[in-house]
Tab-separated table of C-alpha atoms in Angstrom:
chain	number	residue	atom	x	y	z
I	1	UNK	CA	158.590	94.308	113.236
I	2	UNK	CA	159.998	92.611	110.118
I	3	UNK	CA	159.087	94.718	107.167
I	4	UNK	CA	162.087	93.413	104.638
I	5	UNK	CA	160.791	91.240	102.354
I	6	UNK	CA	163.089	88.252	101.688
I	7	UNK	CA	163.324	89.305	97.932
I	8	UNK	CA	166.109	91.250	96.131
I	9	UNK	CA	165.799	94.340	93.308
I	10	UNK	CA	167.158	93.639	90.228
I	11	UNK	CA	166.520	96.648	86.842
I	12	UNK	CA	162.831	97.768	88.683
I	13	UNK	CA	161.319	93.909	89.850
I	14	UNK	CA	161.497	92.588	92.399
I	15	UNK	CA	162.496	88.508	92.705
I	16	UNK	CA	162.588	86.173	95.939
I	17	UNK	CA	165.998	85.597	97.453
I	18	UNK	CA	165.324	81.870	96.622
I	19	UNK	CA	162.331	79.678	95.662
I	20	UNK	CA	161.898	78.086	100.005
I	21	UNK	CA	160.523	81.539	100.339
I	22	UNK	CA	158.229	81.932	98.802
I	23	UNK	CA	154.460	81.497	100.464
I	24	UNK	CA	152.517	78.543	100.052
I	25	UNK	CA	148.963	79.000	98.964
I	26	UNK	CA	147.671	78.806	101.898
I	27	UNK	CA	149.649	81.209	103.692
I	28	UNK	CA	148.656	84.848	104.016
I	29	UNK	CA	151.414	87.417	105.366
I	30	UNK	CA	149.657	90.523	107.048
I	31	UNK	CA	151.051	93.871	106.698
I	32	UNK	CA	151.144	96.958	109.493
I	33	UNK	CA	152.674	100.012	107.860
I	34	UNK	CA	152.226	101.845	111.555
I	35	UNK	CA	154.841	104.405	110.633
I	36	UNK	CA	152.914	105.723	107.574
I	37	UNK	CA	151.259	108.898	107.059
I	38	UNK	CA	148.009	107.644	106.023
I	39	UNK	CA	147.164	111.702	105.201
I	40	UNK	CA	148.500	110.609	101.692
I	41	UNK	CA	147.935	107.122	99.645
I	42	UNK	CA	149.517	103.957	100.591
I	43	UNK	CA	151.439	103.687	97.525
I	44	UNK	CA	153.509	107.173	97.879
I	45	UNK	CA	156.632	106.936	97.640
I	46	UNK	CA	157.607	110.452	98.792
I	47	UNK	CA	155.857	110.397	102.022
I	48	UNK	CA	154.963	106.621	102.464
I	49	UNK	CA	158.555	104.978	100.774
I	50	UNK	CA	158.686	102.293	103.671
I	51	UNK	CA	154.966	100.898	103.321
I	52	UNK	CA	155.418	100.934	99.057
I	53	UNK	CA	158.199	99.244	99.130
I	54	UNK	CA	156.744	96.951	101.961
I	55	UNK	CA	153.722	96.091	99.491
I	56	UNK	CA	155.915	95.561	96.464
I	57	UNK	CA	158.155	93.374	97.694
I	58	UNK	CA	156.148	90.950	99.401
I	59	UNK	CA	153.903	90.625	96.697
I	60	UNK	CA	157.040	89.053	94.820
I	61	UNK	CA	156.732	86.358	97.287
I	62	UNK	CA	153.568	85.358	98.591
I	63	UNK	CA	150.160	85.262	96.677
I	64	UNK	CA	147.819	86.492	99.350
I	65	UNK	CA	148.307	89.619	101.303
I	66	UNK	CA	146.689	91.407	104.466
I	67	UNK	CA	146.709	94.626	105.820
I	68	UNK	CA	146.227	96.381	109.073
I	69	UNK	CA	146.289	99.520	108.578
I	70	UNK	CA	144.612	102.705	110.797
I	71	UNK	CA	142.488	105.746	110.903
I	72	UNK	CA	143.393	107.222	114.407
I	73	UNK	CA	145.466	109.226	116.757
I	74	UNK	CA	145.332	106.976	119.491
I	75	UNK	CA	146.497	109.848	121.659
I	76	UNK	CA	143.440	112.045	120.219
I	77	UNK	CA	140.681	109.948	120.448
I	78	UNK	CA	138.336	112.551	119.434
I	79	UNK	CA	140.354	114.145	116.527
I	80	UNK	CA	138.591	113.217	113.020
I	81	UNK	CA	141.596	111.966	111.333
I	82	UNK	CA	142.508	113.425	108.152
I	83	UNK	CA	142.694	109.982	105.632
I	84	UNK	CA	139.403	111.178	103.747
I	85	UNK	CA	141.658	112.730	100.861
I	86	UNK	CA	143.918	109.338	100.478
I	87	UNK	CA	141.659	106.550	101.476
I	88	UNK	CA	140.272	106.065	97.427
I	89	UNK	CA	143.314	105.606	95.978
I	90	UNK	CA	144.817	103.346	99.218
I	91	UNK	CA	141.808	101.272	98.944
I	92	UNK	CA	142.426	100.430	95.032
I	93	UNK	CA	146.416	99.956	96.009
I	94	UNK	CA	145.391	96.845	98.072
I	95	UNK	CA	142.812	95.544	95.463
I	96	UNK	CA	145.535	95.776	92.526
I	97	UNK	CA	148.367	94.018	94.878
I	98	UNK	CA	145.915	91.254	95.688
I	99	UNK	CA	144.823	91.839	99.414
I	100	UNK	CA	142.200	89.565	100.313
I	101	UNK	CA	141.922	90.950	104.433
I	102	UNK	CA	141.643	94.719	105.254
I	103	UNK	CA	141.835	95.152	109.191
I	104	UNK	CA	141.305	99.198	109.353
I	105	UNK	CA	141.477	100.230	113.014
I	106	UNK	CA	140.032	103.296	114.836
I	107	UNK	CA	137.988	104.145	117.649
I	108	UNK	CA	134.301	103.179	117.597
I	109	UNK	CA	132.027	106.085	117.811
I	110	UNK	CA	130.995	107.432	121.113
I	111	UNK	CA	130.518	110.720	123.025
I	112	UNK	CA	134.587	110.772	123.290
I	113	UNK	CA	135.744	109.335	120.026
I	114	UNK	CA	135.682	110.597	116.317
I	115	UNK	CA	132.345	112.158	115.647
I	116	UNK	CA	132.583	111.056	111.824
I	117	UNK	CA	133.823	107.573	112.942
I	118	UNK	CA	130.475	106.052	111.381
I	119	UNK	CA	131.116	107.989	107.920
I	120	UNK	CA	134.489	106.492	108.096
I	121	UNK	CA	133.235	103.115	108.439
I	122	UNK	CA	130.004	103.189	106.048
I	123	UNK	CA	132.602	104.216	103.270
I	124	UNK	CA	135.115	101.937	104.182
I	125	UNK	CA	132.905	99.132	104.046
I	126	UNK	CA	130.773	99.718	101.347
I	127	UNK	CA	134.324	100.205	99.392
I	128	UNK	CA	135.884	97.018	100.238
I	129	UNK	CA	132.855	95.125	99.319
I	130	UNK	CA	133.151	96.919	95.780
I	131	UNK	CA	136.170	97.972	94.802
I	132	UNK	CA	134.155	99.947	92.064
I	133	UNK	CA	132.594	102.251	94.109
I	134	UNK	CA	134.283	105.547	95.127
I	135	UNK	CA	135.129	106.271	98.638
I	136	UNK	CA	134.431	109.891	98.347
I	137	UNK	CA	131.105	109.525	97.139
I	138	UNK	CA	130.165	106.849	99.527
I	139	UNK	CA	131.548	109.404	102.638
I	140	UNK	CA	129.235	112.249	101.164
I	141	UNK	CA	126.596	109.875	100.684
I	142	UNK	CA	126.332	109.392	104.715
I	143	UNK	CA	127.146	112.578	105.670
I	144	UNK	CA	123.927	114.151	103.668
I	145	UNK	CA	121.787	110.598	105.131
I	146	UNK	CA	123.137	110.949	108.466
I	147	UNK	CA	123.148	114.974	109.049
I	148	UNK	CA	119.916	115.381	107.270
I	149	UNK	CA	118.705	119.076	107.369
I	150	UNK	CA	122.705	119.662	108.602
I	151	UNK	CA	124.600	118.340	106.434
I	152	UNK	CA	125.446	121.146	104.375
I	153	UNK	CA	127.065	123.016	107.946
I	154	UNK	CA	128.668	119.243	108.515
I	155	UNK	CA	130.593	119.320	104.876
I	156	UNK	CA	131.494	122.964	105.644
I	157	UNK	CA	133.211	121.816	108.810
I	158	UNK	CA	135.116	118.899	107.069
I	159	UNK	CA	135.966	120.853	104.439
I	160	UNK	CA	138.033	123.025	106.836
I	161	UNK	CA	139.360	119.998	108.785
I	162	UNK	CA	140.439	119.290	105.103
I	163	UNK	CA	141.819	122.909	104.637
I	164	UNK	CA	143.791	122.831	107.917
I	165	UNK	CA	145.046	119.117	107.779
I	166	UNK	CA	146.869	120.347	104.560
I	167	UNK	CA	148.129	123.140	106.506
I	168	UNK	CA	149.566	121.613	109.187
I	169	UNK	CA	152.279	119.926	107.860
I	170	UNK	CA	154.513	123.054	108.003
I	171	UNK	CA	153.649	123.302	111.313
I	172	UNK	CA	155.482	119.951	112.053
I	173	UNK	CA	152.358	117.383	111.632
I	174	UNK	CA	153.042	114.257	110.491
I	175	UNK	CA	150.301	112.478	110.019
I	176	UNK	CA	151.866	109.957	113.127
I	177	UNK	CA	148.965	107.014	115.090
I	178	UNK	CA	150.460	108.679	117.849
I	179	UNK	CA	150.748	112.602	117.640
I	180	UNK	CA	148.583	113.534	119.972
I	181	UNK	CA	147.608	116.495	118.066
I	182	UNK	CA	144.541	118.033	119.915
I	183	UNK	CA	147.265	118.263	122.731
I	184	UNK	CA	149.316	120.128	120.635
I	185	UNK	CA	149.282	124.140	120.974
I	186	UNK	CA	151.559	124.218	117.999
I	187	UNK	CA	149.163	122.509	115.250
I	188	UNK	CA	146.094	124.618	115.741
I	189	UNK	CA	146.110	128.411	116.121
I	190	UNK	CA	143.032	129.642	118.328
I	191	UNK	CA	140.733	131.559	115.409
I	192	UNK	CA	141.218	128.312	113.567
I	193	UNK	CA	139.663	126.419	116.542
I	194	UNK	CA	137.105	129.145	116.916
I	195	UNK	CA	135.968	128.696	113.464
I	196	UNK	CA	135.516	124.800	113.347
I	197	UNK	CA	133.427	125.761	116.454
I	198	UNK	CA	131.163	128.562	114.337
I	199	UNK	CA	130.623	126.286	111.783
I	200	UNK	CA	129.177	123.224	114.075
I	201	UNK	CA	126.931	126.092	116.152
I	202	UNK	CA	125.354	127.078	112.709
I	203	UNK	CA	124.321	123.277	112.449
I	204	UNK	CA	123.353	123.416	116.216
I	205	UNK	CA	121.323	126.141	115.894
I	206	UNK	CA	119.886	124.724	112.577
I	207	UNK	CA	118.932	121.452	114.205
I	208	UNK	CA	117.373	123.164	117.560
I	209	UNK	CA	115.248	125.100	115.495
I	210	UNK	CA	113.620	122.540	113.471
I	211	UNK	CA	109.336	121.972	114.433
I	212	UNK	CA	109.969	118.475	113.914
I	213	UNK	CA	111.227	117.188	117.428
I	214	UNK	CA	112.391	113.575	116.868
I	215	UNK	CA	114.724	114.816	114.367
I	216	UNK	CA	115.205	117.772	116.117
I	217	UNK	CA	116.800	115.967	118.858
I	218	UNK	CA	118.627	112.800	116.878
I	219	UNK	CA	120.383	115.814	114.788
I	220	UNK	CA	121.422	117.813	117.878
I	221	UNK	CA	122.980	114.606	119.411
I	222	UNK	CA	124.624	113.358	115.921
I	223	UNK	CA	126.399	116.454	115.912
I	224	UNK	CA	127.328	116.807	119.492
């Protein structure tokens, strides 16, 4: 629960209170910005102050960093959490303050977890092995591989989990590991529900109808 760096703030830098604190080589302090609001970049200071300041500050006194950070409602196992938006410039964040571990929790994909869990993960991945890359790209990359004839209807409905994610917010949403938000009358209003659930019966029916079986079926169950 410490979060404090032993450092103090002197004219913008940050210094260590005294030279016995600071990290030995081989010592690597791990950071868990749980409170966060991982809708927006690590690195905000208007909505993420407490995790910045968190980052700066220990990087004054030790030379290797980790992070656990998350991608999950852990109340709302199946709610595709809305970090697509933030995750490029989060990613960089932790390259530039010399991370050298990235622990990024959330639910493994199954018939009761996040449906785009695996997009999540390619991206992720692929990301962290080359900082280069763009996360954004790499997520649409997966969705068009993985949703073949679909994906189009699949990018229509993220797009809208996009729209209403940005929405929410002055409905109360926070952004919170532990919201709970698809038990949450307040955060959706029914149409909006009704229309995430038009868009995924377009790809339904778009999968169901397809001559080629195999695919027919892997698409059907990739989307359910």
């Amino acid at each position: 629960w410490i979060m404090k760096a032993p450092v103090v703030y002197k004219a913008g830098v940050y210094y260590p209170i005294d030279e016995s604190v600071v990290a030995k080589d081989n010592v690597i302090v791990r950071i868990a910005p749980l409170a966060s609001d991982y809708r927006y970049p690590i690195m905000d200071d208007k909505h993420n102050s407490e995790a910045a300041e968190c980052i700066r500050s220990w990087s004054a006194v030790a030379k290797n960093l980790s992070v656990w950070d998350y991608n999950q409602d852990f109340n709302s196992h199946a709610f595709p959490y809305p970090s697509k938006k933030s995750t490029e410039q989060t990613v960089n964040s932790y390259y530039e303050h010399n991370f050298i571990d990235v622990f990024h929790q959330m639910e493994a994909s199954s018939s009761t977890v996040q449906s785009l869990g695996p997009a999540v993960s390619f991206a992720y991945a692929a990301k962290l092995w080359n900082v280069k890359e763009n996360y954004n790209e790499l997520y649409d990359e997966f969705i068009k591989a993985y949703y073949k004839n679909c994906s189009d209807e699949i990018q229509e409905y993220i797009s809208y989990l996009d729209y209403l994610s940005d929405n929410m917010e002055q409905r109360g949403y926070t952004g919170d590991i532990h919201t709970s938000v698809q038990l949450r009358p307040d955060f959706y209003e029914i149409e909006e529900i009704r229309m995430l659930e038009t868009i995924l019966n377009k790809a339904l029916n778009k999968a169901e109808s397809l001559d080629d079986l195999r695919l027919s079926t892997l698409l059907v169950d990739r989307i359910y």
